[in-house]
mmCIF file of C-alpha atoms and ligand atoms in Angstrom:
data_model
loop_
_atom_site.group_PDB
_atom_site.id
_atom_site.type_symbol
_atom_site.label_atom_id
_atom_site.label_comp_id
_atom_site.label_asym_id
_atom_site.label_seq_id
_atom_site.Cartn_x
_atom_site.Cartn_y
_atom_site.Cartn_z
ATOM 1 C CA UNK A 30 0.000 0.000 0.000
ATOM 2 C CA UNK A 31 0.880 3.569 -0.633
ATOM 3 C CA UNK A 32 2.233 5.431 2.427
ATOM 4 C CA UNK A 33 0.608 8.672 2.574
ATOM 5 C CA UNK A 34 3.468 11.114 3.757
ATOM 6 C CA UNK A 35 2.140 11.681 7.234
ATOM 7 C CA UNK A 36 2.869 15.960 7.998
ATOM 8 C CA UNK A 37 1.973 18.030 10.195
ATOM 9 C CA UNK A 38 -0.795 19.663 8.876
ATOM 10 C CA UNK A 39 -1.216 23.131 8.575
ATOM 11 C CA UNK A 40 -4.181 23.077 11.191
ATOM 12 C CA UNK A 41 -1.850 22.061 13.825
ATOM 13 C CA UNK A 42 0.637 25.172 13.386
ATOM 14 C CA UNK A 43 -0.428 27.969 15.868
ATOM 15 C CA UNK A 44 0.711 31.054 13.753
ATOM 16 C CA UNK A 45 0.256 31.149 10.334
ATOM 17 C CA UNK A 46 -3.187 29.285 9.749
ATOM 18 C CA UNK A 47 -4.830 29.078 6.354
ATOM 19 C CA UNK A 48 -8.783 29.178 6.321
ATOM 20 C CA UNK A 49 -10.465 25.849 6.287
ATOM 21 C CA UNK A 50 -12.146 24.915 3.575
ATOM 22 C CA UNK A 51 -14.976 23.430 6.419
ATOM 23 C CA UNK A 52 -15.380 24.523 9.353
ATOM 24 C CA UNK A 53 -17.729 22.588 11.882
ATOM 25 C CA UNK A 54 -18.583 24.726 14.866
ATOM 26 C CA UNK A 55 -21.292 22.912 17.638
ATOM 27 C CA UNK A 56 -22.992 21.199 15.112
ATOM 28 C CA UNK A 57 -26.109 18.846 16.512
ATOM 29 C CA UNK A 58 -28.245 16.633 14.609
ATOM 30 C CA UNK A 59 -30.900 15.628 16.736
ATOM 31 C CA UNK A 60 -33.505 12.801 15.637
ATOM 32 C CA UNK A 61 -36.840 12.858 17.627
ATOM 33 C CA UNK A 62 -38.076 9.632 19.618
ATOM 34 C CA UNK A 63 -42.042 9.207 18.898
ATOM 35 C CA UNK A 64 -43.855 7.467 20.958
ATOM 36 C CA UNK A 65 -48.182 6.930 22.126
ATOM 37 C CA UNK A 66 -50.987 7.243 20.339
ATOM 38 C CA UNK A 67 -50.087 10.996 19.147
ATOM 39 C CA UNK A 68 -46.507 10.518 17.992
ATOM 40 C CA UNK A 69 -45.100 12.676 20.626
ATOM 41 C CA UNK A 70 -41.876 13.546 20.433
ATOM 42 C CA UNK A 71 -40.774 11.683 23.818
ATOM 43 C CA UNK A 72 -37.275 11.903 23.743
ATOM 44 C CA UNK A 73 -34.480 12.915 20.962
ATOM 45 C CA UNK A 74 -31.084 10.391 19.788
ATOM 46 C CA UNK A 75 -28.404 12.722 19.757
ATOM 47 C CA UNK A 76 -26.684 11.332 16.781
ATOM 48 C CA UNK A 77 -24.317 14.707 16.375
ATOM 49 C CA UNK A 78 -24.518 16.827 19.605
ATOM 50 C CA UNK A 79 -21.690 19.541 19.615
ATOM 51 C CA UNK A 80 -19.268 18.433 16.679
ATOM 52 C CA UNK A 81 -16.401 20.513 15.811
ATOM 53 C CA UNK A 82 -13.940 20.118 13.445
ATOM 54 C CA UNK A 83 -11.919 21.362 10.756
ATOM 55 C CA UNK A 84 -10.404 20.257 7.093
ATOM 56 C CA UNK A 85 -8.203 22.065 5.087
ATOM 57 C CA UNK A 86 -7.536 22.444 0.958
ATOM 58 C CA UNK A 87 -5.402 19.035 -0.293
ATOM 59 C CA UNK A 88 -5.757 17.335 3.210
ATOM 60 C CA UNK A 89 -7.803 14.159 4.443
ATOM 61 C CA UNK A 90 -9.112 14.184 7.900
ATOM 62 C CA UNK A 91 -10.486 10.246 9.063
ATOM 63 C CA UNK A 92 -13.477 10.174 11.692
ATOM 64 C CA UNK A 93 -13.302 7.030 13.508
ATOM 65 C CA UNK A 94 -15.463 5.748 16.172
ATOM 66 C CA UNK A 95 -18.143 2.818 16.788
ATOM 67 C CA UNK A 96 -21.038 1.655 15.340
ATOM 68 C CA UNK A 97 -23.552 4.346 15.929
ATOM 69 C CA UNK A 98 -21.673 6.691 17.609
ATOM 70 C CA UNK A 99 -22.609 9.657 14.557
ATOM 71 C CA UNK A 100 -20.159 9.489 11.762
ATOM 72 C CA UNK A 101 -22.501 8.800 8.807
ATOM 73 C CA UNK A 102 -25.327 11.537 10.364
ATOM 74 C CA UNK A 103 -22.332 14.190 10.552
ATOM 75 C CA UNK A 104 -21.522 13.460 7.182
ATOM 76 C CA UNK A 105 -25.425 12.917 5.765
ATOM 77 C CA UNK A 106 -26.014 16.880 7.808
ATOM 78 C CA UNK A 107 -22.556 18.125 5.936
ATOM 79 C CA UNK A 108 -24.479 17.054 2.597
ATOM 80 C CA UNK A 109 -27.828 18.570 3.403
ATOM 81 C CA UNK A 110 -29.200 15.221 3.844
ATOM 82 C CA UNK A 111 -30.314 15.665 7.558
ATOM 83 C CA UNK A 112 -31.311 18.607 9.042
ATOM 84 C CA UNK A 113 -29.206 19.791 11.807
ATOM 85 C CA UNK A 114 -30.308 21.254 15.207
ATOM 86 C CA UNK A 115 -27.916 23.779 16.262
ATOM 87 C CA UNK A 116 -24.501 25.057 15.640
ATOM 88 C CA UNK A 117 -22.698 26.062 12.215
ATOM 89 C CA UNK A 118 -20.912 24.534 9.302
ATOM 90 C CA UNK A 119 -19.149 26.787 6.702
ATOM 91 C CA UNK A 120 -17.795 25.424 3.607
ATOM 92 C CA UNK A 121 -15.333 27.824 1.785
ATOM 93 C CA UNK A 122 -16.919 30.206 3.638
ATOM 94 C CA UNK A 123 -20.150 29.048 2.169
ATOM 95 C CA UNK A 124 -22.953 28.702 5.414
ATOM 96 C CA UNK A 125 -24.287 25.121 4.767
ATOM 97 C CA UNK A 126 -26.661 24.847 7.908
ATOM 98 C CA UNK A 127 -28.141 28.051 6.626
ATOM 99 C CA UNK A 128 -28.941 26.499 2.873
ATOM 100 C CA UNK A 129 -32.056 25.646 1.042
ATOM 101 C CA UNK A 130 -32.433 21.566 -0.619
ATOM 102 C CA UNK A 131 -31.891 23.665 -3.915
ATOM 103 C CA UNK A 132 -28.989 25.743 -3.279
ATOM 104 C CA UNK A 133 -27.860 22.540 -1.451
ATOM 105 C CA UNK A 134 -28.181 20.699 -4.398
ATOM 106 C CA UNK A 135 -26.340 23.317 -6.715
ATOM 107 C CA UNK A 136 -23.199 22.789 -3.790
ATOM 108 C CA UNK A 137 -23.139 19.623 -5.325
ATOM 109 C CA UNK A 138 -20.519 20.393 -8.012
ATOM 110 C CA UNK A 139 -18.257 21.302 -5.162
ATOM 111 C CA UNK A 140 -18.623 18.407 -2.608
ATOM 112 C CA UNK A 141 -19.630 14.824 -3.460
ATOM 113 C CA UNK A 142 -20.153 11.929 -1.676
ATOM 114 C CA UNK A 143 -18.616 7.949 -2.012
ATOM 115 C CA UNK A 144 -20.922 5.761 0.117
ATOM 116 C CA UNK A 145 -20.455 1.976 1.414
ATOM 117 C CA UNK A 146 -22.163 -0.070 -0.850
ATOM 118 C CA UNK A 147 -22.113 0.881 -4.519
ATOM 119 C CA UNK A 148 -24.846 -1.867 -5.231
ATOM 120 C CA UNK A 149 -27.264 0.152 -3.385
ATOM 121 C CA UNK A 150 -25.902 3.599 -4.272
ATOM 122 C CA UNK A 151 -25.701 2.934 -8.100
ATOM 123 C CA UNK A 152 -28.917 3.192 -10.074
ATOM 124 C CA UNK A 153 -28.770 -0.948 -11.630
ATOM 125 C CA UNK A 154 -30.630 0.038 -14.479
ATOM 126 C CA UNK A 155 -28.399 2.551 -15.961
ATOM 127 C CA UNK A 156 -25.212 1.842 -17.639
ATOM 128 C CA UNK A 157 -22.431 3.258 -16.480
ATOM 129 C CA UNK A 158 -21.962 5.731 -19.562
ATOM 130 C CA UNK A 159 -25.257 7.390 -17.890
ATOM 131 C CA UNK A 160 -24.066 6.920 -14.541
ATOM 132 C CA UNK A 161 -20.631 8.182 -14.338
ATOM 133 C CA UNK A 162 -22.121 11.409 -17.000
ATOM 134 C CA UNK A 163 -24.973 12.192 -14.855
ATOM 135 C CA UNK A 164 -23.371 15.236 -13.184
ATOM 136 C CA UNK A 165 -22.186 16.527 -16.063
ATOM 137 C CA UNK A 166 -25.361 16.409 -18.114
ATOM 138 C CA UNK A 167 -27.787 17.782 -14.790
ATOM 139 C CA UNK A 168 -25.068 21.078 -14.243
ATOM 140 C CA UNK A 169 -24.868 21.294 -18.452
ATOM 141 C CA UNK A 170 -20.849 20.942 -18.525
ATOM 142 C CA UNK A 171 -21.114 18.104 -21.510
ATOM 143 C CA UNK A 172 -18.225 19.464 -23.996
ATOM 144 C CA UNK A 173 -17.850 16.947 -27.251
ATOM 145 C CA UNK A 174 -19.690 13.377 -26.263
ATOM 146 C CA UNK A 175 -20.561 11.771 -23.174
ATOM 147 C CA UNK A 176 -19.144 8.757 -24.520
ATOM 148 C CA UNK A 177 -15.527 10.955 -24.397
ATOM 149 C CA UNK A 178 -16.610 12.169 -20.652
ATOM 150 C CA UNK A 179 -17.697 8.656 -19.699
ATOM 151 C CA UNK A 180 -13.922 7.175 -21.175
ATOM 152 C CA UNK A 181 -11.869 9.753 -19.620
ATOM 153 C CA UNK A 182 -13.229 9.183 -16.076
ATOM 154 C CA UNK A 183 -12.746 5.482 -16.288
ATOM 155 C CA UNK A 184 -9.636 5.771 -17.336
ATOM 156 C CA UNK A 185 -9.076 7.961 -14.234
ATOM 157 C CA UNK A 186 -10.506 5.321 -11.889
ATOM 158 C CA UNK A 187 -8.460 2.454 -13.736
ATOM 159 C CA UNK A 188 -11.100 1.184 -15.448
ATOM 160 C CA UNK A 189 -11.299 -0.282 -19.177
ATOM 161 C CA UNK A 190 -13.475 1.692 -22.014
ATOM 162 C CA UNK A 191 -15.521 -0.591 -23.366
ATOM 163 C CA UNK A 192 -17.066 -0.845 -19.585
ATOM 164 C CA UNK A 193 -19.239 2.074 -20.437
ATOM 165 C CA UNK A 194 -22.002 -0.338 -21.556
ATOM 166 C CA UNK A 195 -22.265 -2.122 -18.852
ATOM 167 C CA UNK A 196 -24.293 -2.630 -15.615
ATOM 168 C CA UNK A 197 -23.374 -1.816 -12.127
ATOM 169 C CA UNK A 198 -24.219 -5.841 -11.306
ATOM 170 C CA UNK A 199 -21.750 -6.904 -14.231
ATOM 171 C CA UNK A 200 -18.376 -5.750 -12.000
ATOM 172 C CA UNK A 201 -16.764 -6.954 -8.684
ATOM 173 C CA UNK A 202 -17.263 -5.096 -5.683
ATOM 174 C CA UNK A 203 -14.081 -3.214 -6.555
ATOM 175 C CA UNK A 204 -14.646 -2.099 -9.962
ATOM 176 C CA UNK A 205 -17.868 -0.965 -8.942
ATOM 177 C CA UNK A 206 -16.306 0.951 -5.926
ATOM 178 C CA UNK A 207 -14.498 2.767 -9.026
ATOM 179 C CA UNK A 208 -17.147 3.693 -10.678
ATOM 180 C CA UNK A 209 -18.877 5.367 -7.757
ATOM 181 C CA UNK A 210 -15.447 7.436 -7.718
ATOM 182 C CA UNK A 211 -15.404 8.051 -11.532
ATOM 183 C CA UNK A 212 -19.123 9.642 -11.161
ATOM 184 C CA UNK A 213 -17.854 11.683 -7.824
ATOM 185 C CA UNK A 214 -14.981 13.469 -9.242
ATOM 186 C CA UNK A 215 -16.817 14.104 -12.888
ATOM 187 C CA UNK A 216 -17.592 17.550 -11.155
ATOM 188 C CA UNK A 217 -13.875 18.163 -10.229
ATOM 189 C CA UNK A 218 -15.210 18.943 -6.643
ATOM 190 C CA UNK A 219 -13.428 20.312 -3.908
ATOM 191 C CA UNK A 220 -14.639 18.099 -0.673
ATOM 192 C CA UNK A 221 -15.192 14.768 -0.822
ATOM 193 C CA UNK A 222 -17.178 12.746 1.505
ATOM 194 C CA UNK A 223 -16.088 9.020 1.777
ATOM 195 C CA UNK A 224 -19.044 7.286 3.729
ATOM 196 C CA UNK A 225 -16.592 3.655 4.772
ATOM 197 C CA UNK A 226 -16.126 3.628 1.025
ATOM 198 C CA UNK A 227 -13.458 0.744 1.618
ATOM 199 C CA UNK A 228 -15.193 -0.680 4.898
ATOM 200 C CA UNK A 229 -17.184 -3.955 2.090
ATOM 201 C CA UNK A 230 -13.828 -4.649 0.046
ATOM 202 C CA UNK A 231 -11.171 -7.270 0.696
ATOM 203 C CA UNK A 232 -7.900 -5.905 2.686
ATOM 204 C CA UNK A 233 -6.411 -6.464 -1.053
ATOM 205 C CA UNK A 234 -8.792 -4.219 -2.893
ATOM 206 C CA UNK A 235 -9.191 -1.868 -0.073
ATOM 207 C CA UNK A 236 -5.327 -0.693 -0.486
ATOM 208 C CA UNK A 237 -5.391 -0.337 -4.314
ATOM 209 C CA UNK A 238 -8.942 1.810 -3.866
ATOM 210 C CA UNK A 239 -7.084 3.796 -1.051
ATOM 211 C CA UNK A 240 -4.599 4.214 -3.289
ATOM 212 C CA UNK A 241 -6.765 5.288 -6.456
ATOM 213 C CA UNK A 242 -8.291 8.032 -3.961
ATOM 214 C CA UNK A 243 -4.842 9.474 -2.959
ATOM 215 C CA UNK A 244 -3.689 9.987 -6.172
ATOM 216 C CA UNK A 245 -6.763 11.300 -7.235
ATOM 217 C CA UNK A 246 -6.309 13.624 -4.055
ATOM 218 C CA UNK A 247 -3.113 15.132 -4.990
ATOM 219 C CA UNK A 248 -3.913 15.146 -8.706
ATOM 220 C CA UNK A 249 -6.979 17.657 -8.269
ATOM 221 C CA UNK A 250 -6.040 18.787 -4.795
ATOM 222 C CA UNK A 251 -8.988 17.080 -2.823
ATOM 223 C CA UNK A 252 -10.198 17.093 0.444
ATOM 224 C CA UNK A 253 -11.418 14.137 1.878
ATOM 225 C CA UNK A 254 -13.515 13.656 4.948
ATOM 226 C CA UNK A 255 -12.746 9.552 5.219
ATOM 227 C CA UNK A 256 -15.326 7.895 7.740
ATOM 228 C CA UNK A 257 -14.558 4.839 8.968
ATOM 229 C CA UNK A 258 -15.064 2.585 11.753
ATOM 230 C CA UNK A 259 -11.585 0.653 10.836
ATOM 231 C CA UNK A 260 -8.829 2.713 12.747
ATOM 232 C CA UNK A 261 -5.960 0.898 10.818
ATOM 233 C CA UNK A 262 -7.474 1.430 7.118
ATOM 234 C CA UNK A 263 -7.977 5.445 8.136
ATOM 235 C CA UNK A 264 -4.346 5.607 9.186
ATOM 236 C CA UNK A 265 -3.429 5.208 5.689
ATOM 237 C CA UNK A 266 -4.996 7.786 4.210
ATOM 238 C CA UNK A 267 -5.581 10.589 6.641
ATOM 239 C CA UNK A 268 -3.578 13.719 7.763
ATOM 240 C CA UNK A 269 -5.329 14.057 10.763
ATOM 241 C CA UNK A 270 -7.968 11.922 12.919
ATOM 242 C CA UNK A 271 -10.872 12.792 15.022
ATOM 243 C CA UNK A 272 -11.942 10.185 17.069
ATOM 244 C CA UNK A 273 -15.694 10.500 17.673
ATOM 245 C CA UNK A 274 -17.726 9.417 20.660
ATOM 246 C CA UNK A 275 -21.727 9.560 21.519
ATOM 247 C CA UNK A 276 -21.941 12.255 18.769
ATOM 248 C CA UNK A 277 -18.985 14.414 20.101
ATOM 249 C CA UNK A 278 -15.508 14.570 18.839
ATOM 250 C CA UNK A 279 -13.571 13.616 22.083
ATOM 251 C CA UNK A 280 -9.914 13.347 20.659
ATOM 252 C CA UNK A 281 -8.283 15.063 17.147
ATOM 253 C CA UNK A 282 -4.739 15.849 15.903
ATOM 254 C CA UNK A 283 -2.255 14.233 13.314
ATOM 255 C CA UNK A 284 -2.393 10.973 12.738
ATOM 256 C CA UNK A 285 0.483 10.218 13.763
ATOM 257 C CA UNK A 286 0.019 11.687 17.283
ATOM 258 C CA UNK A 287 -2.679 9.506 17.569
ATOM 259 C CA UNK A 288 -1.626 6.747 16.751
ATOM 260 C CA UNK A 289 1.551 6.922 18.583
ATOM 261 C CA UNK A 290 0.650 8.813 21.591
ATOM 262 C CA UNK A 291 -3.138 9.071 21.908
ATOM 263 C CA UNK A 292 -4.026 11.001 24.640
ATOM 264 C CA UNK A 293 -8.187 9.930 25.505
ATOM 265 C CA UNK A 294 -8.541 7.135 27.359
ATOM 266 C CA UNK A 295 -10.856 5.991 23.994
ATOM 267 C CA UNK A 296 -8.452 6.748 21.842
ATOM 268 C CA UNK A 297 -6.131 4.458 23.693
ATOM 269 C CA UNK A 298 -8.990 1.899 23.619
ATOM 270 C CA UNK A 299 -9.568 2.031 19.534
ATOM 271 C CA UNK A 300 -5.879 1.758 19.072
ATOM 272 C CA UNK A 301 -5.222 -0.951 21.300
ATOM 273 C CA UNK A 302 -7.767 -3.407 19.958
ATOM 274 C CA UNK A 303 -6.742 -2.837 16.279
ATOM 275 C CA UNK A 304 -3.211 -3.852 14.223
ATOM 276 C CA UNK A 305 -2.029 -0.338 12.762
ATOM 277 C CA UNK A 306 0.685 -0.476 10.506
ATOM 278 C CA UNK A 307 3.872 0.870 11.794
ATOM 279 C CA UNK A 308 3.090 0.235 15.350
ATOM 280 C CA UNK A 309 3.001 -2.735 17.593
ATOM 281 C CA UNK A 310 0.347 -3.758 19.438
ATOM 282 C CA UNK A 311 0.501 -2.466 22.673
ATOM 283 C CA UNK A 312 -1.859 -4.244 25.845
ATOM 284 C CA UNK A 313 -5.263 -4.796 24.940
ATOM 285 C CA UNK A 314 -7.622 -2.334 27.146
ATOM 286 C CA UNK A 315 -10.849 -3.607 26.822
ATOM 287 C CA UNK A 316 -13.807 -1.264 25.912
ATOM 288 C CA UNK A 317 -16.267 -2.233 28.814
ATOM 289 C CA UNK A 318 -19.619 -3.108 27.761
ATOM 290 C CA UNK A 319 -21.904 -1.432 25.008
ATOM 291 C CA UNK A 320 -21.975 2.377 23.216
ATOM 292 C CA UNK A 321 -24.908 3.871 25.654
ATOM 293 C CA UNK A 322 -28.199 4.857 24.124
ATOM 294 C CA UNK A 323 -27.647 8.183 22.096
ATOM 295 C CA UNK A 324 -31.239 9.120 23.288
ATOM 296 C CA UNK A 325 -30.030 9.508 27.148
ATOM 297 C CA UNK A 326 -26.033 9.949 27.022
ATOM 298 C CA UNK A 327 -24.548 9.597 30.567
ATOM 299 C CA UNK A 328 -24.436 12.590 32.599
ATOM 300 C CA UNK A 329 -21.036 14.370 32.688
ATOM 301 C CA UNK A 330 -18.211 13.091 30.571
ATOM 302 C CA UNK A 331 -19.913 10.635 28.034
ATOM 303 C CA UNK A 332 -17.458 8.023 28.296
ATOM 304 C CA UNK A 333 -17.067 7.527 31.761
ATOM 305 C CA UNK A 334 -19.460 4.614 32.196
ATOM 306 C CA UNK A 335 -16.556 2.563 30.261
ATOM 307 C CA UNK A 336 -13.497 4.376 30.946
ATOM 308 C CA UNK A 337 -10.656 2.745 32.408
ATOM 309 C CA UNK A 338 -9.246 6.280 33.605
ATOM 310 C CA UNK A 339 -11.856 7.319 35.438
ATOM 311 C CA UNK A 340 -12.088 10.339 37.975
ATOM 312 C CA UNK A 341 -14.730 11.296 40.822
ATOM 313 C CA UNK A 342 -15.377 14.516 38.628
ATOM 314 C CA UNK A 343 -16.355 12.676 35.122
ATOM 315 C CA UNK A 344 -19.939 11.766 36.148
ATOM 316 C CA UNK A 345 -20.573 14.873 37.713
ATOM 317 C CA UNK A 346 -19.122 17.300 34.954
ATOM 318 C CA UNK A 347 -19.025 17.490 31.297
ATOM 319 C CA UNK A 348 -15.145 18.102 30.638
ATOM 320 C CA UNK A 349 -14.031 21.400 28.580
ATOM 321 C CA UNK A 350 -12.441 20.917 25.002
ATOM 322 C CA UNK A 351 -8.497 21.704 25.885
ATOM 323 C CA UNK A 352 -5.704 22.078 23.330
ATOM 324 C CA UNK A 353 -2.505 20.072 23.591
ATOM 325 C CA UNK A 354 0.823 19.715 22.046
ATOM 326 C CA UNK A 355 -1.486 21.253 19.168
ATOM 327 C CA UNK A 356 -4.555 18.699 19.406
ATOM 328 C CA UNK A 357 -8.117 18.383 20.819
ATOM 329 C CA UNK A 358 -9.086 16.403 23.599
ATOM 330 C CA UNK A 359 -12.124 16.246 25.252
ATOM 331 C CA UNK A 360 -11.227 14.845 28.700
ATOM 332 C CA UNK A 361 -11.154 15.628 32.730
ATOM 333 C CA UNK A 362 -7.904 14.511 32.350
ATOM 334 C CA UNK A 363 -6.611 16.561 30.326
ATOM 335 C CA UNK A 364 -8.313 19.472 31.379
ATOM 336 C CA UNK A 365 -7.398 22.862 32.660
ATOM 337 C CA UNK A 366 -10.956 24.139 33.186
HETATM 338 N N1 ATP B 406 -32.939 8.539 10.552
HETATM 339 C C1 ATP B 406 -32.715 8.250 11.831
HETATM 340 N N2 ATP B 406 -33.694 8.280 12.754
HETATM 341 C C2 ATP B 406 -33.462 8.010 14.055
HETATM 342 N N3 ATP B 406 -32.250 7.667 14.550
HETATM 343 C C3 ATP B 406 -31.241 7.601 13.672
HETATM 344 C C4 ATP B 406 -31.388 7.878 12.274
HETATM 345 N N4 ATP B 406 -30.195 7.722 11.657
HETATM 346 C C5 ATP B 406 -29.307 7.369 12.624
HETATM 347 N N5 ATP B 406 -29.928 7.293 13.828
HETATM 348 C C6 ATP B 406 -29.312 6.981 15.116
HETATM 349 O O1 ATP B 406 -28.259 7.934 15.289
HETATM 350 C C7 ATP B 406 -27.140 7.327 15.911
HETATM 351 C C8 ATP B 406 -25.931 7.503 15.022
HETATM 352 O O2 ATP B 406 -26.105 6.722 13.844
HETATM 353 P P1 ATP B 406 -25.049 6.754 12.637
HETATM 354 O O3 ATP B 406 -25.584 5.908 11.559
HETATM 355 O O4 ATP B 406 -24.747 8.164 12.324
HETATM 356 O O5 ATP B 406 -23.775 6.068 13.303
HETATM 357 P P2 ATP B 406 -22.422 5.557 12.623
HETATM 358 O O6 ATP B 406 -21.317 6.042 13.515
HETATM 359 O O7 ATP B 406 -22.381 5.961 11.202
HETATM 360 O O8 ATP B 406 -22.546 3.984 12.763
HETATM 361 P P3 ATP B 406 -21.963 2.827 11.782
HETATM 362 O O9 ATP B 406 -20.483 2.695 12.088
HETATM 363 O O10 ATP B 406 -22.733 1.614 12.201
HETATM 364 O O11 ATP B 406 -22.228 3.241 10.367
HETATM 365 C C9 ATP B 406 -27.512 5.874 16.155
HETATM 366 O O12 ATP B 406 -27.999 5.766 17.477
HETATM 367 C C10 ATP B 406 -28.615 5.631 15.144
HETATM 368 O O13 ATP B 406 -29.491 4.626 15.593
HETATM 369 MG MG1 MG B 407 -22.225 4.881 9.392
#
């Protein structure tokens, strides 16, 4: 596999600090909790409740955390696909929370989207001439034919010509992972959103599709926003991590801070129960028992009901974000508040 050259990013230099290109500031997705005869609203899950974060132009950040602790709902309310709550998200300046579907859907040219499972997010009934054009015909940007379009991207994705007349069933689960990359950078956009776009290929396939998206990163100068449960597969792609936890971001930085020297007691966790390349594997701390309910987080610092680290103070009080050695961590431990 490729090795990304792992730098410290420009987000993690105190002076001299470009604009992001997104900017996540407090950002809550709630989803309400029906219940009785009436639908009430009962309760809410708190899929995204207070997320902050930021990319830069050319760089990849990875969001890693468990099943259903928020990742694809902070990515679905970055796309305009779930309405968020509360707090802000700017992209190039651009207010996103603040948008219409429509002016949403114009963005659209300027950040796409790679989901899991290409089966389901690739239309089987259209070739992939149609498919991989589709962008280019709805925003009118068609020069010559869309047979030309349709060979040029697949040839960008390492994929064969006469594929255009196929069907998205007629291609392994990598090839068609390709083609859901061929139709996302048609629009030469700026962001990309990668929904565990590896997390249903072999460990094989996975590396050469990493691999396809980091060259296609510094060919066009993307910016990825890789989600992933899989802490090892993110380490080879991103710049920096967030580590995300009941819908908060409780640890970010470079990757290879974390990786090396993670700092939240859940970092430490993630890392220890997953191989990362580069590192050995240092003594298994065992996550104790089950992600609580989103709909009733535990009072004070979220992780605390499993945290091998913990103090008096975590169940009683929600810990402030501090800064350190130029990352985030959301911890009692850690903090000077
Ligand atoms: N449309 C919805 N309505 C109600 N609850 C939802 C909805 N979508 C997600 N949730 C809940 O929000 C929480 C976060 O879900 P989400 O899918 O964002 O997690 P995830 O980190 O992407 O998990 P996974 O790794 O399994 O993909 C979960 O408790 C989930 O059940
Ligand atoms: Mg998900």
């Amino acid at each position: 596999m490729k090795v990304k050259k792992l730098m410290i990013s420009a987000a993690e230099k105190l002076d001299d600090k470009p604009e992001p290109l997104l900017k996540v500031t407090d950002l809550k997705t709630w989803f309400p909790v029906k219940r009785g005869f009436f639908s009430k609203t009962a309760d809410h899950v708190r899929a995204v409740d207070g997320v902050c974060l930021r990319i830069y132009r050319g760089e990849t950040l990875g969001l890693v955390g468990e099943s259903g602790c928020g990742k694809t709902t902070l990515g679905r309310t970055l796309l305009g696909l779930e309405k968020s709550n509360g707090g802000k998200a700017f992209f190039d300046k651009i207010p996103l929370h603040e948008l219409k579907r429509h002016e949403m859907n114009r963005l659209r040219e300027r950040i796409q989207v790679i989901f899991q499972d290409p089966l389901s997010s690739l239309n089987p009934r259209m070739t992939v001439i149609d498919i991989v054009t589709e962008g280019l015909v709805q925003f009118k940007k068609i020069e010559g034919s869309r047979k030309e379009h349709a060979v040029r991207l697949l040839k960008e994705v390492g994929l064969v010509a006469d594929s255009i007349y196929r069907f998205p069933h007629e291609f392994s689960g990598g090839q068609r992972q390709r083609i859901s990359i061929a139709r996302a950078i048609s629009l030469r956009p700026e962001f990309i959103i990668c929904d565990e776009a590896v997390s249903a290929l072999d460990v094989s396939i996975q590396a050469q599709v990493i691999n396809l998206l980091i060259s296609l990163q510094q060919r066009y100068q993307l910016s990825y926003l890789f989600i992933s449960h899989d802490l090892s597969v993110v380490s080879n792609i991103a710049d920096r991590i967030a580590v995300m936890y009941l819908g908060q971001i409780v640890e970010s930085g470079t990757t290879l801070d974390i990786i090396h020297n993670p700092l939240h007691p859940y970092t430490k966790a993630l890392i220890a129960a997953v191989p990362v390349p580069g590192k050995s594997r240092s003594r298994r701390i065992p996550l104790k028992g089950e992600i609580p309910s989103a709909s009733s987080p535990p009072p004070g610092c979220r992780f605390h009901t499993r945290c091998p680290e913990v103090l008096k103070i975590c169940s009683q009080k929600a810990p402030v974000r501090g800064t350190i050695d130029g990352r985030e961590v959301l911890c009692h431990l850690f903090s000077h508040a």
